[in-house]
Amino acid sequence: DAKTTQPNSMESNEEEPVHLPCNHSTISGTDYIHWYRQLPSQGPEYVIHGLTSNVNNRMASLAIAEDRKSSTLILHRATLRDAAVYYCILRDQGGSEKLVFGKGTKLTVNP
Amino acid sequence: NAGVMQNPRHLVRRRGQEARLRCSPMKGHSHVYWYRQLPEEGLKFMVYLQKENIIDESGMPKERFSAEFPKEGPSILRIQQVVRGDSAAYFCASSPRLGLAIYEQYFGPGTRLTVT
């Protein structure tokens, strides 16, 4: 099952940055850190992934701790459309194809 | 470029009937995954298919559930003799895959199955 730990819920205000933490203390050297999110009544949506270095894309940034035992998804300016459940998932390159979803963090964005 | 398509979006079946859920992957994707989300629960992997092959069915219930991805046409998730506990949202995802690289999965909007 999922090998990550996330807070059950977080709250943010619109247009403020949001930092969503994820602990993965048993991560192996070949595990990639992936983030997906699921908006209400929709299918999950890929957000970002990384291995060791911090990553940026148009949706978010991913900050990975030096020891890789934790990471943080950063939404630079939250909007109401960012309200979703965010999942942090480890994927072993060359390993199982399936995504193992935990409970994720439910993000509420206040106007 | 159309995304992953699933139909129907909503399906109502009486207990004992069959449910057929269809998934058309994104253009150029040859790998399909099915996940199930029970009410108020997280997503659970069911099965992973390539064209004409089942690669991993470790999440499929042993009875009544089957999946296929034929050479032509969509992937089908089939549930025979449905029971109320099968009521859930069923999501399909697709991805390309080349060698050992892991690509992100693109999800469809889901089929919401209600068993009455």
Short mmCIF file of C-alpha atoms in Angstrom, two decimals:
data_model
loop_
_atom_site.label_atom_id
_atom_site.label_comp_id
_atom_site.label_asym_id
_atom_site.label_seq_id
_atom_site.Cartn_x
_atom_site.Cartn_y
_atom_site.Cartn_z
CA ASP A 1 0.00 0.00 0.00
CA ALA A 2 0.91 3.65 -0.07
CA LYS A 3 4.18 4.43 1.66
CA THR A 4 3.52 8.10 2.18
CA THR A 5 2.02 10.16 5.00
CA GLN A 6 0.04 13.34 4.40
CA PRO A 7 -2.13 15.54 6.59
CA ASN A 8 -5.82 14.76 6.19
CA SER A 9 -6.76 18.33 5.41
CA MET A 10 -5.39 21.82 4.93
CA GLU A 11 -6.90 25.22 4.41
CA SER A 12 -5.68 28.18 2.45
CA ASN A 13 -6.86 31.57 1.31
CA GLU A 14 -7.24 32.49 -2.30
CA GLU A 15 -4.16 33.97 -3.97
CA GLU A 16 -1.88 32.84 -1.15
CA PRO A 17 0.81 30.16 -1.51
CA VAL A 18 0.07 26.66 -0.29
CA HIS A 19 2.64 24.15 0.91
CA LEU A 20 1.39 20.57 0.98
CA PRO A 21 3.77 18.25 2.86
CA CYS A 22 4.40 14.56 2.31
CA ASN A 23 6.56 12.23 4.39
CA HIS A 24 8.09 9.16 2.79
CA SER A 25 10.73 8.01 5.23
CA THR A 26 11.12 4.56 3.63
CA ILE A 27 11.69 5.86 0.10
CA SER A 28 14.16 3.84 -1.95
CA GLY A 29 16.77 5.18 -4.32
CA THR A 30 14.73 4.38 -7.40
CA ASP A 31 11.40 5.76 -6.18
CA TYR A 32 10.03 8.78 -7.99
CA ILE A 33 7.74 11.15 -6.06
CA HIS A 34 4.52 11.82 -7.96
CA TRP A 35 1.67 14.14 -7.13
CA TYR A 36 -1.86 13.84 -8.42
CA ARG A 37 -4.96 15.72 -7.45
CA GLN A 38 -8.65 14.96 -7.70
CA LEU A 39 -11.14 17.76 -8.03
CA PRO A 40 -14.69 17.09 -6.82
CA SER A 41 -16.57 14.64 -9.05
CA GLN A 42 -13.65 14.33 -11.48
CA GLY A 43 -10.92 11.85 -12.25
CA PRO A 44 -7.44 12.33 -10.82
CA GLU A 45 -5.11 14.69 -12.60
CA TYR A 46 -1.33 14.50 -12.79
CA VAL A 47 0.38 17.48 -11.16
CA ILE A 48 4.13 16.94 -11.04
CA HIS A 49 6.86 14.42 -10.28
CA GLY A 50 10.53 14.39 -9.36
CA LEU A 51 13.40 12.20 -8.21
CA THR A 52 16.02 14.28 -6.40
CA SER A 53 16.03 17.83 -7.66
CA ASN A 54 13.31 20.40 -7.19
CA VAL A 55 10.93 20.60 -10.12
CA ASN A 56 8.74 23.34 -11.54
CA ASN A 57 5.95 23.26 -14.07
CA ARG A 58 3.01 25.43 -14.98
CA MET A 59 0.85 23.94 -12.26
CA ALA A 60 3.14 23.74 -9.24
CA SER A 61 6.59 23.29 -7.79
CA LEU A 62 7.95 20.24 -6.02
CA ALA A 63 10.55 20.69 -3.32
CA ILE A 64 12.36 17.49 -2.33
CA ALA A 65 14.35 17.26 0.89
CA GLU A 66 18.02 16.51 0.56
CA ASP A 67 17.60 13.09 2.21
CA ARG A 68 14.44 12.50 0.09
CA LYS A 69 12.47 11.44 3.14
CA SER A 70 9.97 14.23 2.61
CA SER A 71 8.72 16.54 -0.09
CA THR A 72 6.45 19.55 -0.44
CA LEU A 73 4.08 20.44 -3.22
CA ILE A 74 3.88 24.19 -3.63
CA LEU A 75 0.99 26.00 -5.24
CA HIS A 76 2.28 29.52 -5.67
CA ARG A 77 -1.09 31.29 -5.73
CA ALA A 78 -4.06 29.19 -4.74
CA THR A 79 -7.30 29.68 -6.61
CA LEU A 80 -10.73 28.31 -5.84
CA ARG A 81 -10.18 25.81 -8.65
CA ASP A 82 -7.28 24.31 -6.72
CA ALA A 83 -9.64 22.94 -4.08
CA ALA A 84 -9.09 19.19 -4.38
CA VAL A 85 -7.64 16.11 -2.72
CA TYR A 86 -3.90 15.99 -3.33
CA TYR A 87 -2.14 12.64 -3.41
CA CYS A 88 1.58 12.05 -2.94
CA ILE A 89 2.59 8.72 -4.50
CA LEU A 90 5.90 6.88 -4.76
CA ARG A 91 6.59 5.05 -8.02
CA ASP A 92 9.55 2.77 -8.55
CA GLN A 93 11.05 3.18 -12.00
CA GLY A 94 10.83 -0.18 -13.65
CA GLY A 95 8.50 -1.47 -10.98
CA SER A 96 4.76 -1.80 -10.78
CA GLU A 97 2.79 0.35 -13.15
CA LYS A 98 -0.13 0.88 -10.83
CA LEU A 99 -0.68 4.00 -8.78
CA VAL A 100 -1.22 3.32 -5.09
CA PHE A 101 -3.37 6.10 -3.68
CA GLY A 102 -3.43 6.88 0.02
CA LYS A 103 -6.01 9.13 1.63
CA GLY A 104 -4.36 12.32 0.41
CA THR A 105 -4.78 15.86 1.71
CA LYS A 106 -8.06 17.62 1.17
CA LEU A 107 -7.28 21.24 0.36
CA THR A 108 -9.92 23.86 1.03
CA VAL A 109 -9.40 27.28 -0.53
CA ASN A 110 -11.25 30.16 1.08
CA PRO A 111 -12.28 33.16 -1.03
CA ASN B 1 -6.15 15.76 -28.93
CA ALA B 2 -9.07 14.21 -27.08
CA GLY B 3 -8.43 13.00 -23.58
CA VAL B 4 -9.38 9.67 -22.08
CA MET B 5 -13.02 8.99 -22.79
CA GLN B 6 -15.31 6.88 -20.69
CA ASN B 7 -18.89 5.91 -21.27
CA PRO B 8 -21.41 5.86 -19.99
CA ARG B 9 -20.81 8.58 -17.42
CA HIS B 10 -23.62 7.26 -15.26
CA LEU B 11 -24.98 3.74 -15.22
CA VAL B 12 -27.83 2.35 -13.17
CA ARG B 13 -28.25 -1.41 -12.88
CA ARG B 14 -30.50 -3.64 -10.83
CA ARG B 15 -28.95 -6.34 -8.70
CA GLY B 16 -28.08 -9.35 -10.82
CA GLN B 17 -27.69 -7.45 -14.09
CA GLU B 18 -24.45 -6.95 -16.00
CA ALA B 19 -22.55 -3.68 -16.22
CA ARG B 20 -20.21 -2.83 -19.11
CA LEU B 21 -17.94 0.16 -18.76
CA ARG B 22 -15.98 1.44 -21.73
CA CYS B 23 -12.73 3.34 -21.91
CA SER B 24 -11.01 4.84 -24.94
CA PRO B 25 -7.41 5.83 -24.14
CA MET B 26 -5.73 8.94 -25.39
CA LYS B 27 -4.49 8.77 -28.95
CA GLY B 28 -1.16 7.01 -29.10
CA HIS B 29 -1.50 5.40 -25.66
CA SER B 30 -1.42 1.62 -25.57
CA HIS B 31 -1.65 1.10 -21.81
CA VAL B 32 -4.90 1.23 -19.87
CA TYR B 33 -5.55 1.07 -16.13
CA TRP B 34 -8.80 0.72 -14.24
CA TYR B 35 -9.36 2.06 -10.73
CA ARG B 36 -12.37 1.96 -8.46
CA GLN B 37 -13.42 4.54 -5.89
CA LEU B 38 -16.01 3.40 -3.40
CA PRO B 39 -18.11 6.11 -1.72
CA GLU B 40 -16.03 8.12 0.77
CA GLU B 41 -12.95 5.99 0.06
CA GLY B 42 -9.75 6.35 -1.89
CA LEU B 43 -8.95 5.08 -5.34
CA LYS B 44 -7.95 1.43 -5.62
CA PHE B 45 -6.12 -0.11 -8.54
CA MET B 46 -7.97 -2.92 -10.28
CA VAL B 47 -6.23 -3.95 -13.49
CA TYR B 48 -3.57 -2.92 -16.00
CA LEU B 49 -3.84 -3.90 -19.65
CA GLN B 50 -2.00 -3.50 -22.87
CA LYS B 51 -3.55 -4.29 -26.22
CA GLU B 52 -4.79 -7.91 -26.05
CA ASN B 53 -2.88 -8.54 -22.80
CA ILE B 54 -3.66 -8.35 -19.12
CA ILE B 55 -0.45 -7.30 -17.41
CA ASP B 56 -1.52 -6.93 -13.78
CA GLU B 57 -4.92 -7.89 -12.40
CA SER B 58 -3.90 -8.03 -8.77
CA GLY B 59 -6.63 -5.59 -7.75
CA MET B 60 -9.51 -7.32 -9.50
CA PRO B 61 -12.07 -9.15 -7.38
CA LYS B 62 -11.78 -12.87 -8.06
CA GLU B 63 -15.34 -13.32 -9.24
CA ARG B 64 -17.75 -11.46 -11.51
CA PHE B 65 -15.19 -8.89 -12.74
CA SER B 66 -13.30 -9.08 -16.01
CA ALA B 67 -11.46 -6.67 -18.26
CA GLU B 68 -10.24 -6.66 -21.82
CA PHE B 69 -8.45 -4.34 -24.21
CA PRO B 70 -8.88 -5.71 -27.72
CA LYS B 71 -6.70 -4.91 -30.69
CA GLU B 72 -9.43 -2.66 -32.02
CA GLY B 73 -11.87 -0.68 -29.94
CA PRO B 74 -12.09 0.48 -26.35
CA SER B 75 -11.13 -1.28 -23.18
CA ILE B 76 -14.09 -2.89 -21.42
CA LEU B 77 -14.58 -3.49 -17.72
CA ARG B 78 -17.35 -6.01 -17.24
CA ILE B 79 -19.15 -6.72 -14.00
CA GLN B 80 -21.50 -9.67 -13.99
CA GLN B 81 -24.40 -10.12 -11.58
CA VAL B 82 -23.87 -6.75 -9.93
CA VAL B 83 -24.50 -6.29 -6.21
CA ARG B 84 -25.07 -3.11 -4.22
CA GLY B 85 -21.45 -3.16 -3.05
CA ASP B 86 -20.34 -2.62 -6.65
CA SER B 87 -21.79 0.90 -6.58
CA ALA B 88 -18.78 3.14 -7.08
CA ALA B 89 -16.99 5.43 -9.47
CA TYR B 90 -14.83 3.54 -11.94
CA PHE B 91 -11.95 5.46 -13.47
CA CYS B 92 -9.89 4.54 -16.47
CA ALA B 93 -6.42 5.94 -17.11
CA SER B 94 -4.01 5.62 -19.99
CA SER B 95 -0.34 6.23 -20.56
CA PRO B 96 2.37 5.62 -23.12
CA ARG B 97 5.29 3.56 -22.01
CA LEU B 98 8.66 3.20 -23.61
CA GLY B 99 11.21 0.94 -22.02
CA LEU B 100 11.50 1.43 -18.28
CA ALA B 101 10.40 5.05 -18.24
CA ILE B 102 7.37 5.76 -16.12
CA TYR B 103 4.94 8.18 -17.62
CA GLU B 104 2.12 9.97 -15.93
CA GLN B 105 -1.32 8.48 -16.20
CA TYR B 106 -4.14 10.45 -17.74
CA PHE B 107 -7.53 9.79 -16.22
CA GLY B 108 -10.97 9.84 -17.72
CA PRO B 109 -14.00 11.44 -16.08
CA GLY B 110 -15.18 8.15 -14.67
CA THR B 111 -18.33 6.05 -14.81
CA ARG B 112 -20.56 6.24 -11.78
CA LEU B 113 -22.27 2.92 -11.30
CA THR B 114 -25.33 2.72 -9.10
CA VAL B 115 -26.80 -0.67 -8.28
CA THR B 116 -30.39 -0.61 -7.06
#
